[in-house]
Every structure is written in structure tokens, then in C-alpha cells.
mmCIF file of C-alpha atoms in Angstrom:
data_model
loop_
_atom_site.group_PDB
_atom_site.id
_atom_site.type_symbol
_atom_site.label_atom_id
_atom_site.label_comp_id
_atom_site.label_asym_id
_atom_site.label_seq_id
_atom_site.Cartn_x
_atom_site.Cartn_y
_atom_site.Cartn_z
ATOM 1 C CA SER S 73 -16.073 -20.481 1.466
ATOM 2 C CA SER S 74 -13.010 -18.325 1.117
ATOM 3 C CA ASP S 75 -10.034 -17.030 3.816
ATOM 4 C CA LEU S 76 -8.389 -13.937 3.430
ATOM 5 C CA VAL S 77 -4.777 -13.787 4.053
ATOM 6 C CA GLN S 78 -1.936 -11.208 3.704
ATOM 7 C CA ALA S 79 0.443 -11.508 1.019
ATOM 8 C CA GLY S 80 3.681 -13.201 2.077
ATOM 9 C CA SER S 81 1.961 -14.925 5.001
ATOM 10 C CA ASN S 82 2.625 -18.505 5.823
ATOM 11 C CA VAL S 83 -0.606 -20.731 5.172
ATOM 12 C CA THR S 84 -1.186 -24.228 6.617
ATOM 13 C CA ILE S 85 -3.818 -26.188 5.461
ATOM 14 C CA ALA S 86 -4.965 -29.409 7.541
ATOM 15 C CA ALA S 87 -7.369 -32.336 6.838
ATOM 16 C CA ARG S 88 -8.232 -35.352 8.833
ATOM 17 C CA LEU S 89 -10.692 -38.194 7.603
ATOM 18 C CA ALA S 90 -13.400 -38.648 10.029
ATOM 19 C CA GLY S 91 -13.755 -42.340 11.322
ATOM 20 C CA ASN S 92 -11.099 -44.015 9.011
ATOM 21 C CA THR S 93 -8.112 -45.857 10.782
ATOM 22 C CA ALA S 94 -6.828 -47.847 7.772
ATOM 23 C CA PRO S 95 -3.694 -46.491 6.175
ATOM 24 C CA VAL S 96 -4.838 -44.152 3.260
ATOM 25 C CA THR S 97 -2.899 -41.811 1.161
ATOM 26 C CA ALA S 98 -4.483 -38.099 0.416
ATOM 27 C CA GLN S 99 -3.711 -35.341 -2.081
ATOM 28 C CA LEU S 100 -4.313 -31.507 -2.325
ATOM 29 C CA LEU S 101 -5.519 -30.475 -5.754
ATOM 30 C CA ARG S 102 -4.913 -27.013 -6.032
ATOM 31 C CA ALA S 103 -5.503 -24.497 -8.944
ATOM 32 C CA PRO S 104 -6.036 -20.859 -9.474
ATOM 33 C CA ILE S 105 -9.684 -19.322 -8.213
ATOM 34 C CA ASP S 106 -10.705 -19.083 -12.108
ATOM 35 C CA ALA S 107 -9.877 -22.358 -12.793
ATOM 36 C CA ALA S 108 -12.743 -24.996 -13.786
ATOM 37 C CA GLU S 109 -14.409 -27.092 -10.904
ATOM 38 C CA PHE S 110 -12.912 -30.081 -10.166
ATOM 39 C CA ALA S 111 -14.330 -33.474 -10.282
ATOM 40 C CA PRO S 112 -13.140 -37.072 -10.132
ATOM 41 C CA ALA S 113 -11.909 -38.841 -13.196
ATOM 42 C CA THR S 114 -13.805 -41.125 -14.766
ATOM 43 C CA GLY S 115 -10.915 -43.156 -16.431
ATOM 44 C CA GLY S 116 -9.729 -45.130 -13.075
ATOM 45 C CA GLU S 117 -11.494 -45.807 -9.878
ATOM 46 C CA GLY S 118 -10.527 -43.329 -7.234
ATOM 47 C CA ALA S 119 -8.056 -41.615 -9.299
ATOM 48 C CA PRO S 120 -8.209 -38.208 -8.971
ATOM 49 C CA GLY S 121 -8.200 -36.044 -12.016
ATOM 50 C CA VAL S 122 -10.226 -33.182 -13.702
ATOM 51 C CA SER S 123 -13.579 -32.833 -15.247
ATOM 52 C CA THR S 124 -13.789 -33.400 -18.807
ATOM 53 C CA GLY S 125 -15.871 -30.455 -19.742
ATOM 54 C CA GLY S 126 -13.491 -28.847 -21.686
ATOM 55 C CA GLY S 127 -13.744 -25.853 -19.560
ATOM 56 C CA ALA S 128 -10.750 -23.332 -19.925
ATOM 57 C CA GLY S 129 -9.332 -24.135 -16.341
ATOM 58 C CA ASP S 130 -9.692 -27.809 -16.310
ATOM 59 C CA ASN S 131 -6.111 -28.653 -16.403
ATOM 60 C CA ALA S 132 -5.142 -26.064 -14.367
ATOM 61 C CA TRP S 133 -5.843 -28.343 -11.249
ATOM 62 C CA ALA S 134 -2.493 -29.807 -9.778
ATOM 63 C CA ALA S 135 -2.047 -32.456 -7.403
ATOM 64 C CA THR S 136 0.533 -32.807 -4.110
ATOM 65 C CA ASP S 137 0.744 -35.399 -1.799
ATOM 66 C CA LEU S 138 -0.054 -34.471 1.707
ATOM 67 C CA PRO S 139 2.438 -35.316 4.646
ATOM 68 C CA VAL S 140 1.133 -37.503 7.363
ATOM 69 C CA ALA S 141 1.145 -35.487 10.886
ATOM 70 C CA GLU S 142 1.877 -37.494 14.281
ATOM 71 C CA ASP S 143 -1.801 -37.471 15.013
ATOM 72 C CA GLY S 144 -2.587 -39.003 12.049
ATOM 73 C CA SER S 145 -3.831 -35.662 10.114
ATOM 74 C CA PHE S 146 -2.825 -34.332 6.859
ATOM 75 C CA ARG S 147 -0.804 -30.810 6.623
ATOM 76 C CA LEU S 148 0.809 -28.979 4.070
ATOM 77 C CA THR S 149 2.346 -25.568 4.663
ATOM 78 C CA PHE S 150 2.484 -22.868 1.748
ATOM 79 C CA GLU S 151 5.360 -20.258 2.618
ATOM 80 C CA ALA S 152 5.453 -16.391 1.563
ATOM 81 C CA LEU S 153 2.085 -17.158 -0.150
ATOM 82 C CA GLY S 154 1.804 -14.606 -3.094
ATOM 83 C CA GLU S 155 -1.391 -15.567 -5.397
ATOM 84 C CA SER S 156 -4.681 -16.754 -4.549
ATOM 85 C CA PHE S 157 -6.205 -20.590 -5.325
ATOM 86 C CA ARG S 158 -8.911 -22.665 -4.960
ATOM 87 C CA TYR S 159 -8.558 -26.699 -3.408
ATOM 88 C CA ARG S 160 -9.597 -29.530 -2.337
ATOM 89 C CA VAL S 161 -8.468 -32.737 -0.606
ATOM 90 C CA VAL S 162 -9.023 -36.106 -2.068
ATOM 91 C CA ALA S 163 -8.154 -39.492 -0.709
ATOM 92 C CA GLY S 164 -9.115 -42.978 -2.403
ATOM 93 C CA ASN S 165 -13.034 -42.219 -3.605
ATOM 94 C CA LEU S 166 -13.567 -39.408 -0.705
ATOM 95 C CA LYS S 167 -13.211 -35.819 -1.597
ATOM 96 C CA SER S 168 -13.802 -32.430 0.153
ATOM 97 C CA ASP S 169 -16.163 -29.357 -0.662
ATOM 98 C CA VAL S 170 -13.687 -26.699 -2.509
ATOM 99 C CA PHE S 171 -12.372 -24.101 -0.734
ATOM 100 C CA ALA S 172 -10.346 -20.863 -1.593
ATOM 101 C CA VAL S 173 -7.596 -18.659 -0.145
ATOM 102 C CA THR S 174 -7.789 -15.269 -1.494
ATOM 103 C CA VAL S 175 -4.506 -13.366 -1.023
ATOM 104 C CA VAL S 176 -4.864 -9.497 0.058
ATOM 105 C CA ARG S 177 -2.312 -7.244 -0.418
ATOM 106 C CA PRO S 178 -2.517 -4.291 2.264
ATOM 107 C CA PRO S 179 -1.753 -0.814 0.764
ATOM 108 C CA ARG S 180 1.636 0.581 0.884
ATOM 109 C CA VAL S 181 2.756 4.180 1.088
ATOM 110 C CA SER S 182 3.962 5.258 -2.692
ATOM 111 C CA ARG S 183 4.372 9.474 -1.894
ATOM 112 C CA ILE S 184 4.240 11.952 0.804
ATOM 113 C CA ASP S 185 3.902 15.560 -0.160
ATOM 114 C CA VAL S 186 4.914 18.136 2.989
ATOM 115 C CA GLU S 187 2.559 21.277 3.493
ATOM 116 C CA TYR S 188 4.602 24.181 5.970
ATOM 117 C CA HIS S 189 2.926 26.546 7.510
ATOM 118 C CA TYR S 190 5.326 28.861 9.348
ATOM 119 C CA PRO S 191 4.679 31.022 12.490
ATOM 120 C CA PRO S 192 3.480 34.361 12.044
ATOM 121 C CA ALA S 193 6.671 36.347 12.762
ATOM 122 C CA LEU S 194 8.753 34.685 10.127
ATOM 123 C CA GLY S 195 6.224 36.269 7.245
ATOM 124 C CA LEU S 196 6.880 33.235 5.170
ATOM 125 C CA PRO S 197 4.000 31.819 2.937
ATOM 126 C CA PRO S 198 2.894 28.419 3.047
ATOM 127 C CA ARG S 199 4.841 26.010 0.931
ATOM 128 C CA THR S 200 4.524 22.482 -0.297
ATOM 129 C CA GLU S 201 6.775 19.924 -0.890
ATOM 130 C CA GLU S 202 5.758 17.448 -2.913
ATOM 131 C CA ASP S 203 7.410 13.539 -3.033
ATOM 132 C CA SER S 204 9.617 14.184 0.299
ATOM 133 C CA GLY S 205 8.293 12.777 3.597
ATOM 134 C CA ASP S 206 11.547 14.265 5.442
ATOM 135 C CA VAL S 207 10.474 17.601 7.498
ATOM 136 C CA TYR S 208 12.484 20.391 8.284
ATOM 137 C CA ALA S 209 11.348 23.452 9.494
ATOM 138 C CA PRO S 210 11.727 25.848 12.687
ATOM 139 C CA ALA S 211 9.959 25.572 16.072
ATOM 140 C CA GLY S 212 6.270 26.673 15.811
ATOM 141 C CA THR S 213 5.685 25.713 12.210
ATOM 142 C CA ASP S 214 2.506 23.678 11.525
ATOM 143 C CA VAL S 215 2.994 20.698 9.289
ATOM 144 C CA ARG S 216 0.573 18.684 7.213
ATOM 145 C CA LEU S 217 1.622 15.399 5.652
ATOM 146 C CA HIS S 218 -0.371 14.326 2.585
ATOM 147 C CA ILE S 219 0.021 10.197 2.432
ATOM 148 C CA HIS S 220 -0.785 8.954 -0.758
ATOM 149 C CA THR S 221 -1.241 5.047 -0.861
ATOM 150 C CA ASP S 222 -0.991 2.489 -4.024
ATOM 151 C CA ARG S 223 -4.310 1.242 -3.319
ATOM 152 C CA ASP S 224 -7.499 1.932 -1.047
ATOM 153 C CA ALA S 225 -6.567 2.181 2.758
ATOM 154 C CA ALA S 226 -9.416 2.519 5.062
ATOM 155 C CA SER S 227 -7.278 3.764 8.399
ATOM 156 C CA GLY S 228 -3.570 4.414 9.451
ATOM 157 C CA GLN S 229 -1.099 5.632 12.014
ATOM 158 C CA MET S 230 1.880 8.311 11.884
ATOM 159 C CA VAL S 231 4.035 6.230 14.520
ATOM 160 C CA LEU S 232 6.805 8.973 15.965
ATOM 161 C CA GLY S 233 10.463 7.724 17.041
ATOM 162 C CA GLY S 234 9.353 8.075 21.090
ATOM 163 C CA GLY S 235 6.647 5.440 20.727
ATOM 164 C CA SER S 236 3.610 7.921 20.477
ATOM 165 C CA SER S 237 1.409 7.683 17.611
ATOM 166 C CA LEU S 238 -1.360 10.026 15.822
ATOM 167 C CA PRO S 239 -4.067 8.491 13.645
ATOM 168 C CA LEU S 240 -4.182 9.393 10.289
ATOM 169 C CA THR S 241 -7.793 11.045 8.457
ATOM 170 C CA THR S 242 -8.953 9.349 5.392
ATOM 171 C CA THR S 243 -10.080 11.992 2.791
ATOM 172 C CA GLN S 244 -9.641 10.132 -0.714
ATOM 173 C CA PRO S 245 -9.710 5.852 -0.819
ATOM 174 C CA THR S 246 -5.912 6.570 -1.726
ATOM 175 C CA LEU S 247 -5.199 9.893 0.423
ATOM 176 C CA LEU S 248 -4.545 10.196 4.021
ATOM 177 C CA GLU S 249 -3.428 13.053 6.183
ATOM 178 C CA ALA S 250 -1.741 13.872 9.305
ATOM 179 C CA SER S 251 -0.951 17.012 11.074
ATOM 180 C CA LEU S 252 1.644 18.358 13.843
ATOM 181 C CA LYS S 253 3.661 21.257 15.171
ATOM 182 C CA ILE S 254 7.237 21.137 15.562
ATOM 183 C CA SER S 255 8.688 21.353 18.626
ATOM 184 C CA GLY S 256 11.987 18.997 18.365
ATOM 185 C CA ASP S 257 13.660 16.833 16.319
ATOM 186 C CA ASP S 258 12.293 13.145 15.859
ATOM 187 C CA SER S 259 11.435 10.607 13.121
ATOM 188 C CA TYR S 260 8.391 8.594 11.838
ATOM 189 C CA ARG S 261 6.894 5.602 10.299
ATOM 190 C CA VAL S 262 3.428 5.357 8.255
ATOM 191 C CA ARG S 263 1.060 2.257 8.554
ATOM 192 C CA VAL S 264 -1.835 1.779 6.859
ATOM 193 C CA ALA S 265 -4.404 -0.687 6.394
ATOM 194 C CA ASN S 266 -7.279 -1.747 4.287
ATOM 195 C CA GLY S 267 -10.668 -2.439 5.396
ATOM 196 C CA GLU S 268 -9.958 -5.735 6.704
ATOM 197 C CA GLY S 269 -7.403 -4.287 9.150
ATOM 198 C CA MET S 270 -4.599 -5.720 6.953
ATOM 199 C CA SER S 271 -1.450 -3.481 6.809
ATOM 200 C CA ALA S 272 2.196 -3.522 5.755
ATOM 201 C CA PRO S 273 4.955 -2.600 8.284
ATOM 202 C CA GLY S 274 5.992 1.020 7.967
ATOM 203 C CA GLU S 275 9.221 0.534 6.068
ATOM 204 C CA THR S 276 10.565 3.714 5.501
ATOM 205 C CA GLU S 277 11.409 6.149 8.464
ATOM 206 C CA TYR S 278 11.329 9.710 7.740
ATOM 207 C CA PHE S 279 13.107 12.380 9.733
ATOM 208 C CA ILE S 280 11.686 15.538 11.440
ATOM 209 C CA ARG S 281 14.401 18.054 11.795
ATOM 210 C CA MET S 282 13.843 21.647 13.983
ATOM 211 C CA LEU S 283 15.997 23.956 12.147
ATOM 212 C CA ASP S 284 17.356 26.877 14.164
ATOM 213 C CA ASP S 285 16.271 30.667 13.441
ATOM 214 C CA ARG S 286 19.656 32.236 13.048
ATOM 215 C CA PRO S 287 20.230 35.963 12.357
ATOM 216 C CA PRO S 288 20.720 36.896 8.758
ATOM 217 C CA ASP S 289 24.506 37.107 7.567
ATOM 218 C CA VAL S 290 25.126 40.646 6.205
ATOM 219 C CA ARG S 291 28.330 42.283 3.983
ATOM 220 C CA VAL S 292 29.078 44.774 2.362
ATOM 221 C CA VAL S 293 30.105 44.207 -1.455
ATOM 222 C CA LYS S 294 30.765 47.738 -2.373
ATOM 223 C CA PRO S 295 32.992 49.463 -1.509
ATOM 224 C CA ALA S 296 35.126 46.407 -0.581
ATOM 225 C CA ARG S 297 37.411 48.457 1.720
ATOM 226 C CA ASP S 298 38.275 51.734 3.284
ATOM 227 C CA LYS S 299 38.074 54.609 0.765
ATOM 228 C CA SER S 300 39.088 58.194 0.841
ATOM 229 C CA VAL S 301 37.242 60.219 -0.915
ATOM 230 C CA THR S 302 36.884 64.351 -1.517
ATOM 231 C CA ALA S 303 33.645 66.397 0.043
ATOM 232 C CA LEU S 304 32.159 66.262 -3.616
ATOM 233 C CA GLU S 305 32.423 62.795 -4.549
ATOM 234 C CA GLU S 306 29.411 60.193 -4.850
ATOM 235 C CA VAL S 307 29.886 56.860 -3.127
ATOM 236 C CA ASP S 308 28.038 53.732 -4.232
ATOM 237 C CA ILE S 309 27.409 51.162 -1.620
ATOM 238 C CA GLU S 310 26.030 47.491 -1.826
ATOM 239 C CA ALA S 311 25.409 45.168 0.215
ATOM 240 C CA GLU S 312 24.317 41.503 0.394
ATOM 241 C CA ALA S 313 22.079 39.567 3.306
ATOM 242 C CA GLN S 314 21.221 36.214 3.392
ATOM 243 C CA ASP S 315 18.975 33.959 6.077
ATOM 244 C CA ASP S 316 17.899 30.995 6.146
ATOM 245 C CA PHE S 317 13.832 31.829 5.920
ATOM 246 C CA GLY S 318 14.160 35.015 4.230
ATOM 247 C CA VAL S 319 15.295 38.761 4.421
ATOM 248 C CA ALA S 320 12.000 40.858 5.033
ATOM 249 C CA ALA S 321 14.027 44.439 5.210
ATOM 250 C CA LEU S 322 17.793 45.698 4.486
ATOM 251 C CA GLU S 323 18.891 49.080 5.652
ATOM 252 C CA LEU S 324 22.304 51.129 5.513
ATOM 253 C CA VAL S 325 22.998 52.570 8.757
ATOM 254 C CA TYR S 326 25.583 55.573 8.639
ATOM 255 C CA SER S 327 26.680 57.724 11.395
ATOM 256 C CA LEU S 328 27.588 61.254 10.711
ATOM 257 C CA HIS S 329 29.331 62.950 13.610
ATOM 258 C CA GLY S 330 28.117 60.860 16.071
ATOM 259 C CA THR S 331 24.357 60.699 14.779
ATOM 260 C CA GLU S 332 22.904 57.246 12.872
ATOM 261 C CA ARG S 333 20.939 57.802 10.021
ATOM 262 C CA VAL S 334 18.827 55.145 8.137
ATOM 263 C CA VAL S 335 18.186 54.261 4.286
ATOM 264 C CA PRO S 336 15.887 51.653 3.643
ATOM 265 C CA LEU S 337 17.450 49.669 0.777
ATOM 266 C CA PRO S 338 14.678 48.443 -1.612
ATOM 267 C CA VAL S 339 14.143 44.606 -1.536
ATOM 268 C CA ARG S 340 12.071 43.593 -4.573
ATOM 269 C CA ASN S 341 11.075 39.950 -3.275
ATOM 270 C CA ARG S 342 11.556 38.232 0.083
ATOM 271 C CA GLY S 343 13.809 35.529 -0.158
ATOM 272 C CA THR S 344 16.766 33.808 1.561
ATOM 273 C CA SER S 345 19.229 35.742 -0.649
ATOM 274 C CA VAL S 346 18.594 39.665 -1.254
ATOM 275 C CA SER S 347 20.916 42.530 -2.221
ATOM 276 C CA GLY S 348 20.627 46.370 -2.152
ATOM 277 C CA ALA S 349 22.457 49.519 -3.261
ATOM 278 C CA HIS S 350 22.206 53.171 -2.450
ATOM 279 C CA THR S 351 24.245 56.162 -3.245
ATOM 280 C CA LEU S 352 25.808 58.595 -1.286
ATOM 281 C CA TYR S 353 26.321 62.083 -2.306
ATOM 282 C CA LEU S 354 29.102 63.892 -0.104
ATOM 283 C CA GLU S 355 28.338 67.183 -0.953
ATOM 284 C CA ASP S 356 24.630 66.912 -0.043
ATOM 285 C CA LEU S 357 25.637 65.248 3.591
ATOM 286 C CA LYS S 358 28.259 68.484 3.877
ATOM 287 C CA ARG S 359 25.281 70.635 3.233
ATOM 288 C CA SER S 360 23.073 68.940 5.591
ATOM 289 C CA GLU S 361 25.809 68.858 8.017
ATOM 290 C CA GLU S 362 26.108 72.821 7.616
ATOM 291 C CA HIS S 363 22.835 73.366 7.807
ATOM 292 C CA THR S 364 22.500 71.700 11.206
ATOM 293 C CA SER S 365 25.445 73.442 12.749
ATOM 294 C CA GLU S 366 23.451 76.704 11.934
#
């Protein structure tokens, strides 16, 4: 038979000799899983040894004396177990069956990709940030986490900082997903488990930060200061705008004798930093003013 244990666990092997009251010593014979089967040696009566069949793993069996506990049983503890092994207990001419301890390493998170779907009002296309984990987005953003693991995972949980949790959906043996909508600052850890329910603790804490949608910052680049001009001159006006989530439109607004006029400034691609330029022909403005006064 074989017992499954999680890597890093402590394992205690206990043995008792049924019906025996005489003082006796016992040993634990231990070998890798693929070692040859143990058999009592033929060189000495009752001496523990290995079979002489010449198998590749014959010499891998190691003997360890078993301490006697207060209740008369024999106990030996292996701490922070990292490798699987087979074992049996021998005492004089007595020997137990062969048992196995199989060390299982639970899956761990190897990478988290964050997929953003922004609120329609922002007009931003979906975006995926690979190998991130931390989430930075404005309120109302739908976020989907793609969680990659180093070995097959059967289930998992996303545990939020406040204690609540979201189940993970397994889409592939080494890929799980979770969805949430941004409504405030938080944090989360991810825990995944294998088919036996073994899991490693969520060691890494990831942050969820809700970003404020601040108004754009606009400044006139040209002309850099007040300018005196004649009625026949041309005035080049250039402006820059920056916004944390992108500028959709840039306009030049000017007033002529109390009347506002709007001129759209072409923006090639929506981005977090854009610029636009326009030339005002003052002679045309003067003619337009004279035509309006008539």
C-alpha cells in the first residue's frame, strides 16, 4: 500500500510487535520507490540485509534504528519530507510488509495575466497585461484573471483581502480563471489544489487598485505667451492634452466679440497624450466679423 503526503510535511512511522514482551530492537529499512525488493540476508541468522539477486536497486536500502516510545511501540519521524520512499520494519527474524510513502507536490501559481474590459463610457479597447497579477483599473472595469500553474490543478480559490473568496474555473489542466468588477481597493491571494485536494498556501499577495478618472490636463504650447498681431497675420496655435485613460477629442475654442467658436483639432490615435494644431487667419476673421455686422 502507499500513502500520499504533501511535500514538506512531517511523517511519523509507528510499529508495534504484536504479542511480544521480550526486549527487542527494531530497524526501519528505507529505499527509493524504484529500489529492488528487500529480503533477509543469508549471511547471518536474523540479520537484516538486502536480496542478492543483483537488482539495480539492491544496495539502496538503508537501515535506521527505531526509537522505543513510552507505550512500547517504535516510532520514527521524518521532517519536511521531500522524496518518496518504500519501507518495512524488521525485528530479529520478523519483518513487516513493504509500504510506500509517495510525496506529492501540489500545484503552484507560475504566472497571472490580467485582462481588462473598461466601461463603455471610456471608449477604451480591451487590454491584457501578461505576467502581472496586480490590478489597476477605474471603477466599473470588468477584470478577468488568467492563472497559470506549474502542474495540473483541479480547483482553486481567489481569496480577497476582506476574507471573501471567489471560485476559480478550470479551463485547462494548468490554467484557471476568475472574474471580478472593480468597485474599490482590495488585495487577493490565489490558492490552487490538485485532484487529491492538496494545495500550497497562497504565498504572494496581489493588489487591486481603483484608479480615479481625473479630467484631462490641457495646455497651450504655441504661442507660449500673449501675442500682439496685425489684422493680416496668421497665428499658429498648438495644444497638448494628457489623460490617464486616453483623450477622445481635442478642440480649440476661441471667442470673437463675445461669440464662442469651436474648431476640432485632429487626433490621430486615441492615447493618453495627444496634440493638435490649427492656424487662425486673422484676415478671414476680420472679413467674417464685417459680414456679420452687415
